[in-house]
Structure formats: structure tokens, C-alpha cells
Amino acid sequence: MSKFKCGYVAFVGRPNAGKSSLINTLVGEKVSIVTPKPQTTRDNALGIFTDDKRQIVFVDTPGVHKARNSFGQTMVSSANKAAKSADICAVLIDSTKGLCDISKKLIKRNKPRFLVVTKADISGFETIYPLITELDNFLKNELAIKMPDIIPVSVVSKVNLDKLLDLISEALPEGEPLYAEDEYTDKSEDYMVAEIVREKTLFFLRDEIPHGIKVDVTRRRGETGILLIDADIIVERKSHKQIIIGAQGSMLKKIGETARGGIERMLGTKIYLNLFVKVRENWRDK
């Protein structure tokens, strides 16, 4: 009888490489928010996949980029630490962007067990095959380590997702489960609520505001049949505050209504969401 496998698998890559989407799909739950904006993921989040023979604890990391403030430096440091401490490291390569300098540095630094080529449904095999050849040549010429497996995947068409899970399982150490069977993330409900609000804000305003927003849940209180939640959307500039509020509060209302649906699905209860917009200048440098 095969023994139970368990361990941590860090997904690292440049912004928008598809780390969060892939982990959400593999786990079957919304662990990290996903938006078209790069650098959406801001800190390490665990996505926990458990069945009768394995528990794979995926670590979703911020995209590695050239940091321009202390918050960005913290994000990149968080990703680097996760890659070093995990049982397995997988570098994700966006097939629509190819093998860039950042990806090359990540491969050299982390010596990953797997290279995962994402968005195969967008690129098609006429792009995927030359990219895999380029990766093979790079690995042979630049790295004096065991060749990592290269796996093209798609979260849309589910290409090679089961294969990826099986390959990871084979490489994991034996061990007892680290989390309960019904746990799928290490993040608190308040954290997830704040992230859903941030996701909807970025989705509706991705062209109007930069990344200088954060969300804090400030109060939760229960009443009969409904949960009341207060949250602050924090921006760096007064001009951004008015953009988020919109004409006669129209944009803030749209954000709140859309976020409420996602939060209710996550919590399994009706909620009343009260949003406030506040200005804290240069919060990312503090």
C-alpha cells in the first residue's frame, strides 16, 4: 500500500504568469484573487489540495518584478523566501510572453523541480513547442543540475492539470497531513473578504487607478440572518478616491454589489457590505 505524500510546492514567476489561476483551479476553491492587472497577488497564500493519498500545499507568491517601493521589495522578498523554503519549487513561464530575463534568473536562482508553461490554450502548440525547445537549450547550456520537467498547462481547457498533480505527488516526501481535510487556505475570512473587494475594485478600474489601493476589514457584526461588514478601500491620492466613488457614488455601489455576491458565496450567508474610501498618502512606502 502506497504511503501518504505531503509537502509544500511554491509557484514562482513574473507578474501575470498565471500562478493564482492555476492554484485556484487545482485546489478547486478561490484561494487568490485574479485580475488582468499584473502584481495582483501581494503576499504568499496557501492553497491546500487533499485527497486520500496526498496533501499538496501550494504556495501562491507575488510576481517577481523590479520593485519601485518598499512594499514591492517586500513582495519580491516574500516570493524568494517561499521558493527557498518549499519542498518543491516550480517556475511558471507565461507562454504568451516567452522566456524573459526575469524567468531565466528565477530558474538559475531556484533550480526548480518543474517548469510549468502556462496559457497553452492561448498560445497554441505552434508557440508552445518552440518555447519548450528554447527552455531545453537554456537548461542544457546554463544549468549544471538535473533537468526539470517541462509541463505545458491550461486552466481554461484543463490541459495537463492531472498530469501536473501526479508529477508533483511523485516528487513529494512521505508524511502526515499538515492541515485538516476540509481546509483549503491558511488565510482568515477577513483577509479573503478584503481581497474580494480589492479584486472587484481592480477589475472595474484597472485603467483608471494604479496598484496603490489596499482594503482593510474594520468591523464585522452579526444580526439575525445577516452579517454586517465594514471595510475601507485605501488609496494614495485624493483624485483616486473620487474615481472609486464615481458620480453620485455609482462606482462604489457597483464595486460593493459585485463584491457582496462573491463574499456571500465564500461565507455561505447573507451579508450587508458597507464600503468607505480613505486616503493614506504613500502607504506603500510605509
Coordinates of C-alpha atoms in Angstrom, one line a residue, residues 131-254:
L131 CA 9.3 27.7 -26.4
I132 CA 9.9 24.2 -24.9
T133 CA 12.9 23.8 -27.3
E134 CA 14.2 27.2 -26.1
L135 CA 13.8 26.2 -22.5
D136 CA 15.6 22.9 -23.2
N137 CA 18.5 24.7 -24.7
F138 CA 18.7 27.2 -21.9
L139 CA 18.7 24.5 -19.3
K140 CA 21.4 22.5 -21.0
N141 CA 23.7 25.5 -21.6
E142 CA 23.1 27.4 -18.3
L143 CA 22.4 24.9 -15.5
A144 CA 24.5 22.2 -14.1
I145 CA 21.6 20.5 -12.4
K146 CA 19.1 17.7 -13.1
M147 CA 16.9 18.8 -15.9
P148 CA 13.5 19.8 -14.5
D149 CA 10.3 18.5 -16.1
I150 CA 8.6 21.0 -18.5
I151 CA 4.8 20.8 -18.5
P152 CA 2.5 23.0 -20.7
V153 CA -0.8 23.6 -19.0
S154 CA -4.1 25.4 -19.4
V155 CA -6.6 26.3 -16.7
V156 CA -9.2 27.0 -19.3
S157 CA -9.1 23.7 -21.3
K158 CA -7.7 21.8 -18.3
V159 CA -4.7 20.6 -20.3
N160 CA -2.2 18.5 -18.3
L161 CA -3.6 19.5 -14.9
D162 CA -4.0 15.9 -13.7
K163 CA -0.5 15.2 -15.1
L164 CA 0.9 18.1 -13.1
L165 CA -0.7 16.9 -9.9
D166 CA 0.6 13.4 -10.4
L167 CA 4.2 14.5 -11.1
I168 CA 4.2 16.7 -8.1
S169 CA 2.8 13.9 -5.9
E170 CA 5.7 11.6 -7.1
A171 CA 8.2 14.2 -6.1
L172 CA 6.7 15.0 -2.6
P173 CA 8.1 13.4 0.5
E174 CA 6.1 11.0 2.6
G175 CA 4.4 12.4 5.6
E176 CA 1.2 13.0 7.6
P177 CA -1.2 15.7 6.5
L178 CA -0.3 19.2 7.8
Y179 CA -3.9 20.6 7.5
A180 CA -7.4 19.3 8.1
E181 CA -9.1 17.6 5.2
D182 CA -11.6 20.5 4.7
E183 CA -9.1 23.3 4.9
Y184 CA -8.2 24.9 1.5
T185 CA -6.3 28.0 2.6
D186 CA -4.4 29.5 5.5
K187 CA -6.0 32.9 5.1
S188 CA -8.6 34.3 7.5
E189 CA -12.1 35.2 6.4
D190 CA -11.4 38.9 6.9
Y191 CA -8.4 38.6 4.6
M192 CA -10.5 36.9 1.9
V193 CA -13.2 39.4 2.3
A194 CA -10.7 42.3 1.8
E195 CA -9.2 40.5 -1.2
I196 CA -12.5 40.1 -2.9
V197 CA -13.3 43.8 -2.5
R198 CA -9.8 44.6 -3.9
E199 CA -10.3 42.2 -6.8
K200 CA -13.6 43.9 -7.9
T201 CA -12.1 47.4 -7.5
L202 CA -9.1 46.5 -9.7
F203 CA -11.4 44.8 -12.2
F204 CA -13.7 47.8 -12.7
L205 CA -10.9 50.4 -12.5
R206 CA -7.9 48.7 -14.0
D207 CA -7.2 51.5 -16.4
E208 CA -8.1 54.4 -14.1
I209 CA -6.0 53.7 -11.0
P210 CA -2.6 52.1 -10.3
H211 CA -1.8 49.5 -7.8
G212 CA -1.9 52.0 -4.9
I213 CA -5.0 50.5 -3.2
K214 CA -5.5 48.2 -0.3
V215 CA -8.6 47.1 1.6
D216 CA -9.0 46.7 5.4
V217 CA -11.9 45.0 7.0
T218 CA -12.6 47.2 10.1
R219 CA -15.7 45.6 11.7
R220 CA -17.9 42.5 11.5
R221 CA -21.1 42.1 13.4
G222 CA -23.9 39.7 13.2
E223 CA -27.6 40.3 13.2
T224 CA -30.5 37.9 12.6
G225 CA -29.9 36.2 9.3
I226 CA -27.3 38.6 8.0
L227 CA -23.7 39.5 8.6
L228 CA -22.7 43.2 8.6
I229 CA -19.2 44.0 7.3
D230 CA -17.4 47.4 7.2
A231 CA -14.3 47.8 5.0
D232 CA -12.1 50.6 4.0
I233 CA -10.7 51.0 0.5
I234 CA -7.4 52.9 0.9
V235 CA -5.9 54.9 -1.8
E236 CA -2.7 57.1 -2.1
R237 CA -4.3 60.2 -3.8
K238 CA -7.4 62.3 -3.4
S239 CA -8.0 62.0 -7.1
H240 CA -8.2 58.2 -6.8
K241 CA -10.8 58.5 -4.1
Q242 CA -13.2 60.3 -6.3
I243 CA -12.6 57.8 -9.2
I244 CA -13.5 54.9 -6.9
I245 CA -16.6 56.7 -5.5
G246 CA -17.8 57.7 -9.0
A247 CA -20.6 60.0 -10.0
Q248 CA -23.1 60.1 -7.1
G249 CA -21.4 57.0 -5.7
S250 CA -22.2 54.9 -8.7
M251 CA -18.8 53.2 -9.0
L252 CA -18.5 52.4 -5.3
K253 CA -22.0 50.9 -5.4
K254 CA -21.1 48.7 -8.4

